[in-house]
PDB file of C-alpha atoms in Angstrom:
ATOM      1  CA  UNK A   1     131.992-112.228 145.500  1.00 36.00           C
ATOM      2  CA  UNK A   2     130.909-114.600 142.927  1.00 42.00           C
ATOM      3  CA  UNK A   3     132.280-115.443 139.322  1.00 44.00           C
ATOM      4  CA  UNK A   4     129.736-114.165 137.439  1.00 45.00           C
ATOM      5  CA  UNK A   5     130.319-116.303 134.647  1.00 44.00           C
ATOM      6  CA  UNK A   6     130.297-119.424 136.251  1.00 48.00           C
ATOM      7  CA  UNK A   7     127.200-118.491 138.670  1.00 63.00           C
ATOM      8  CA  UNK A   8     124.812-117.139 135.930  1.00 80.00           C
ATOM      9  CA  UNK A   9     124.552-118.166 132.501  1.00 90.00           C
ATOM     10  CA  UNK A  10     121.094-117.542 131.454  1.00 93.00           C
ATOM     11  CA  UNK A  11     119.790-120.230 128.618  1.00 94.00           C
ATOM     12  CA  UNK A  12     119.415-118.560 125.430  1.00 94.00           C
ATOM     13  CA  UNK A  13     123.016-117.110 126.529  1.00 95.00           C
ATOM     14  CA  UNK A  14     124.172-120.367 126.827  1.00 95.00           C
ATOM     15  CA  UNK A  15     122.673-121.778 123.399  1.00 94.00           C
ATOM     16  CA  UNK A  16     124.029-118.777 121.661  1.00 95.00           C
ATOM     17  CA  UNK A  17     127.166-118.822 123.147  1.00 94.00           C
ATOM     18  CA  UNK A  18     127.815-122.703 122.369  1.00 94.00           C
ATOM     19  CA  UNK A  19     126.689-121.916 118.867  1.00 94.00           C
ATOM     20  CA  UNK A  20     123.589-123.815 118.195  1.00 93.00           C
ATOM     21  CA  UNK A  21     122.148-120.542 117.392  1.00 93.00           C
ATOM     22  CA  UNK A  22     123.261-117.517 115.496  1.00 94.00           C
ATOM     23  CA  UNK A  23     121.863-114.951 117.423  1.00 94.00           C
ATOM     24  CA  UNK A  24     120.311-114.587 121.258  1.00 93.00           C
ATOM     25  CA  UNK A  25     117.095-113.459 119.311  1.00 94.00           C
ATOM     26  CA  UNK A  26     117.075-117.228 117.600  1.00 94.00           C
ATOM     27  CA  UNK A  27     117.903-118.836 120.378  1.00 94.00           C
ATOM     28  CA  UNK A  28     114.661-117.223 122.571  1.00 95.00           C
ATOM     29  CA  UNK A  29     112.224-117.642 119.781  1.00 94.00           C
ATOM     30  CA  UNK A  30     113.367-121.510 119.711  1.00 94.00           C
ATOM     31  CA  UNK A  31     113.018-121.265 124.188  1.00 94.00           C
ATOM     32  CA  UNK A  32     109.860-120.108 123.884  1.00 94.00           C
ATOM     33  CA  UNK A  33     108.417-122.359 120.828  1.00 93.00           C
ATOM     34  CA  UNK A  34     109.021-124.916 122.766  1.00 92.00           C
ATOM     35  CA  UNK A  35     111.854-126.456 120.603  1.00 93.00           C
ATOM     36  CA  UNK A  36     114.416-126.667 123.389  1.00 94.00           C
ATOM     37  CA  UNK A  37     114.149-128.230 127.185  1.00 94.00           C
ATOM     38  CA  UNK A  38     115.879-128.405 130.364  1.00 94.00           C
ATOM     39  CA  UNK A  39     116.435-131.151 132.315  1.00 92.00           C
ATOM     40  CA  UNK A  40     113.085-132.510 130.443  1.00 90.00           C
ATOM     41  CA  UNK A  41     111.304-129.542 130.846  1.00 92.00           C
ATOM     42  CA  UNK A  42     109.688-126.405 128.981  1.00 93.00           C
ATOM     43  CA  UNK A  43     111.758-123.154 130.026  1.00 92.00           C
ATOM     44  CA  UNK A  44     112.175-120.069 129.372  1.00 93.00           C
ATOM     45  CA  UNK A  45     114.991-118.140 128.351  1.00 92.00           C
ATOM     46  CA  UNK A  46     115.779-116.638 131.498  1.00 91.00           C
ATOM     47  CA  UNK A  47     116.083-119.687 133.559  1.00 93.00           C
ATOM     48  CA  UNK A  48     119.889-120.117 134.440  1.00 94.00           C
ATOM     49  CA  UNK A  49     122.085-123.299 133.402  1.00 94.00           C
ATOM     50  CA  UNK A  50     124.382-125.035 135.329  1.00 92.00           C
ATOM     51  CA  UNK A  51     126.602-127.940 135.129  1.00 92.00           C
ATOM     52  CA  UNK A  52     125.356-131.089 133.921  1.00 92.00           C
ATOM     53  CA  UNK A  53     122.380-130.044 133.103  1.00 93.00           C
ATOM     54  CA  UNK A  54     120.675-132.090 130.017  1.00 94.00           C
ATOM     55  CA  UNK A  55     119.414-129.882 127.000  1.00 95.00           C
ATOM     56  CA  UNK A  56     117.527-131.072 124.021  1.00 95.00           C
ATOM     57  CA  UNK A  57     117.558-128.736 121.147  1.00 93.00           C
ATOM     58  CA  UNK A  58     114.961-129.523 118.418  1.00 91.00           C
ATOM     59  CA  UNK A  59     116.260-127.846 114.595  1.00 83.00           C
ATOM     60  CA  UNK A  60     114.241-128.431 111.776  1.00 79.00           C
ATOM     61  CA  UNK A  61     115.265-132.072 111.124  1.00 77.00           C
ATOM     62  CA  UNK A  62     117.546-132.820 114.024  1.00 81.00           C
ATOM     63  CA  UNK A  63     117.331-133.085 117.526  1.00 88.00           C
ATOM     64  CA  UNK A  64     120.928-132.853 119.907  1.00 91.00           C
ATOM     65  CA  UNK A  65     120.806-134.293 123.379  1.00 93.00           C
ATOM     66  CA  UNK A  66     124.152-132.380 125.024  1.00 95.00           C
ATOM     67  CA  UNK A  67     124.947-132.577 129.014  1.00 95.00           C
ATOM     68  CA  UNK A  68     126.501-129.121 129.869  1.00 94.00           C
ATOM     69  CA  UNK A  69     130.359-129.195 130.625  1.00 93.00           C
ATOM     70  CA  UNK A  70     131.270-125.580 130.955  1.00 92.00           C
ATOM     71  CA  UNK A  71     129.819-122.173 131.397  1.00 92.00           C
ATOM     72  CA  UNK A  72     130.029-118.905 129.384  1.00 90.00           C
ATOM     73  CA  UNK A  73     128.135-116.124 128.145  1.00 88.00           C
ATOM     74  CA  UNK A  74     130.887-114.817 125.480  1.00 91.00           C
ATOM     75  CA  UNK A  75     130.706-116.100 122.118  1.00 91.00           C
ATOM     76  CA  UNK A  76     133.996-117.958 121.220  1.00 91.00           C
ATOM     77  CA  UNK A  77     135.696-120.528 118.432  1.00 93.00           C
ATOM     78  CA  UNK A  78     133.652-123.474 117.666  1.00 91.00           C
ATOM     79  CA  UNK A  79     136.438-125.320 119.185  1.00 91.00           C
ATOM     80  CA  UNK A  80     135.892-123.885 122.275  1.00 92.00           C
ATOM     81  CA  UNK A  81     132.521-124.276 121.498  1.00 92.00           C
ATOM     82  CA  UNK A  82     132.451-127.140 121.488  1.00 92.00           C
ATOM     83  CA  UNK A  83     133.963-127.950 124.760  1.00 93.00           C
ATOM     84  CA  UNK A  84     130.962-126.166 126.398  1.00 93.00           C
ATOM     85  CA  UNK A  85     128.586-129.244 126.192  1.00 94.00           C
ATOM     86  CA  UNK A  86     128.636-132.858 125.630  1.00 94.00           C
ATOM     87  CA  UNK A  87     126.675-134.759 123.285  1.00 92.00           C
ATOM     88  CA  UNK A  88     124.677-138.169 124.788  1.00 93.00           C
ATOM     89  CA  UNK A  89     125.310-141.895 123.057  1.00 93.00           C
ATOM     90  CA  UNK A  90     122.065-141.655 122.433  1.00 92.00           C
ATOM     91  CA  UNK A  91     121.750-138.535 120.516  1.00 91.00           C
ATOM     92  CA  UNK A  92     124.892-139.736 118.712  1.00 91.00           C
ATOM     93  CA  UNK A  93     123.221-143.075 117.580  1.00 92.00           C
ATOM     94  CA  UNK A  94     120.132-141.380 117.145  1.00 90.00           C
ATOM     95  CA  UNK A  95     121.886-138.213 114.686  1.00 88.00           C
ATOM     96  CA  UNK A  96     123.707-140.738 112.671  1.00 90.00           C
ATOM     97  CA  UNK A  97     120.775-143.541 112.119  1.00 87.00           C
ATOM     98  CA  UNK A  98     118.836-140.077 110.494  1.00 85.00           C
ATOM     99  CA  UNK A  99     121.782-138.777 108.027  1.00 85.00           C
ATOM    100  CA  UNK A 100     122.048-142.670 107.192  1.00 83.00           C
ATOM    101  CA  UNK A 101     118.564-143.038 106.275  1.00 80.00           C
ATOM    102  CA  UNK A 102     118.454-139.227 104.430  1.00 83.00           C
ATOM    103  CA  UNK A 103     121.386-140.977 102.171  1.00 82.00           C
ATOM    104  CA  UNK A 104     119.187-143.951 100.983  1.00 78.00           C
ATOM    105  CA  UNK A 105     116.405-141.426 100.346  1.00 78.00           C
ATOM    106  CA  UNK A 106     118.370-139.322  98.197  1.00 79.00           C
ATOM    107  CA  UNK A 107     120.332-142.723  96.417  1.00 77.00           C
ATOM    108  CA  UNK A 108     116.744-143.674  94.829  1.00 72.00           C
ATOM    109  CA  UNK A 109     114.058-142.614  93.735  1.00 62.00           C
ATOM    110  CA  UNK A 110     110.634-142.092  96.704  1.00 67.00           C
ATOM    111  CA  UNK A 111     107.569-143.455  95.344  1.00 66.00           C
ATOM    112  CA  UNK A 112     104.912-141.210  95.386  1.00 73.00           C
ATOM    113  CA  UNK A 113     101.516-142.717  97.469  1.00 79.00           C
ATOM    114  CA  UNK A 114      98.998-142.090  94.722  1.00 86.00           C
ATOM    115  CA  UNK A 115      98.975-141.680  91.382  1.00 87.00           C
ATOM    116  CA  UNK A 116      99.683-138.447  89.774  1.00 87.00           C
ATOM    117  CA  UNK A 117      96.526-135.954  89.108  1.00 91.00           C
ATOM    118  CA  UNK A 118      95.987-133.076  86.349  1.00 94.00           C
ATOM    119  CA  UNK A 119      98.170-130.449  87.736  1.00 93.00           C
ATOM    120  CA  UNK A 120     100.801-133.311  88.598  1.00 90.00           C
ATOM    121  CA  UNK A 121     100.621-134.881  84.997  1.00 91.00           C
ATOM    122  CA  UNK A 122     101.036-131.344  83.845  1.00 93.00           C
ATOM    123  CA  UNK A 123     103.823-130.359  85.570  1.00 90.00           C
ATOM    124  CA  UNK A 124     105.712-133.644  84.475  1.00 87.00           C
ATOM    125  CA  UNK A 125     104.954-132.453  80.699  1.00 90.00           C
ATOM    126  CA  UNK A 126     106.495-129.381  81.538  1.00 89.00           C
ATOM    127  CA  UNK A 127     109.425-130.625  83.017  1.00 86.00           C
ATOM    128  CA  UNK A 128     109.532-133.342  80.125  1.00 86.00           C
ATOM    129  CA  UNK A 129     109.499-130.700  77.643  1.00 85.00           C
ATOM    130  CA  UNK A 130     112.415-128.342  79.088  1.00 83.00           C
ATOM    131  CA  UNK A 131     114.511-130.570  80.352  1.00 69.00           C
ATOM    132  CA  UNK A 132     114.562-132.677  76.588  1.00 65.00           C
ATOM    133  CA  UNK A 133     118.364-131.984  75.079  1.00 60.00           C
ATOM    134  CA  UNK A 134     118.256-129.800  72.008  1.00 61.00           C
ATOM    135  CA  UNK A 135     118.055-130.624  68.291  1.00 57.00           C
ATOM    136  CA  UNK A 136     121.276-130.714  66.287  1.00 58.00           C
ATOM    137  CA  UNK A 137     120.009-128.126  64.150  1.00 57.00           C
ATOM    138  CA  UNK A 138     120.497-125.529  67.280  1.00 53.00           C
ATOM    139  CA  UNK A 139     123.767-125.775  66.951  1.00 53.00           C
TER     140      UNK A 139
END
């Protein structure tokens, strides 16, 4: 008799159960959106995993290149987690070269690629006007 834990691990399972997702529901509508592959391919969130398979996970402004260490289709800690999968180097580099340049965008100011137009000149009145500090008389 096999262990079925270790034998059959379907995907979104797997996702859900590592904790890239918050729900099984999340994790097929991401399968089948084509935001995560298998071994470099499209799949569907039936197909089974098994060690050392490569997954890349696409989320909003990230994507996570992890090599699967273990199996398991119960949701744990993150710190055990976490010991389901290992992220590549080159994800790492990759992650960290992202939240890097995300810090320089927020540290100054983005110049805009054309000048500003009616509704754009408006709005900056607007802003102007309520975000001016009040007279002394308001106190």
């Amino acid at each position: 008799m096999k262990n079925k834990e270790s034998q059959d691990t379907r995907l979104d399972l797997w996702l859900w159960a590592a904790r890239f997702f918050k729900t099984r529901s999340l994790a097929k509508t991401a399968i089948d959106g084509g935001k995560i592959r298998l071994n470099g391919n499209k799949t569907k969130p039936s197909k089974f995993v098994s060690l050392g398979d490569e997954i890349k996970i696409s989320q909003s402004t990230s994507q996570v290149s992890v090599i699967v260490n273990a199996l398991s289709s119960k949701r744990e800690s993150a710190s055990i987690a976490q010991g389901l999968y290992r992220e590549t180097d080159e994800s790492v580099e990759l992650r960290e070269k992202i939240v890097a340049q995300r810090k320089m965008e927020r540290a100054g100011l983005k110049i805009p690629n054309r000048r500003p137009g009616k509704h754009d000149r408006q709005a900056l009145r607007d802003l102007k006007k309520t975000s001016s500090l009040p007279s002394e008389n308001s106190y």
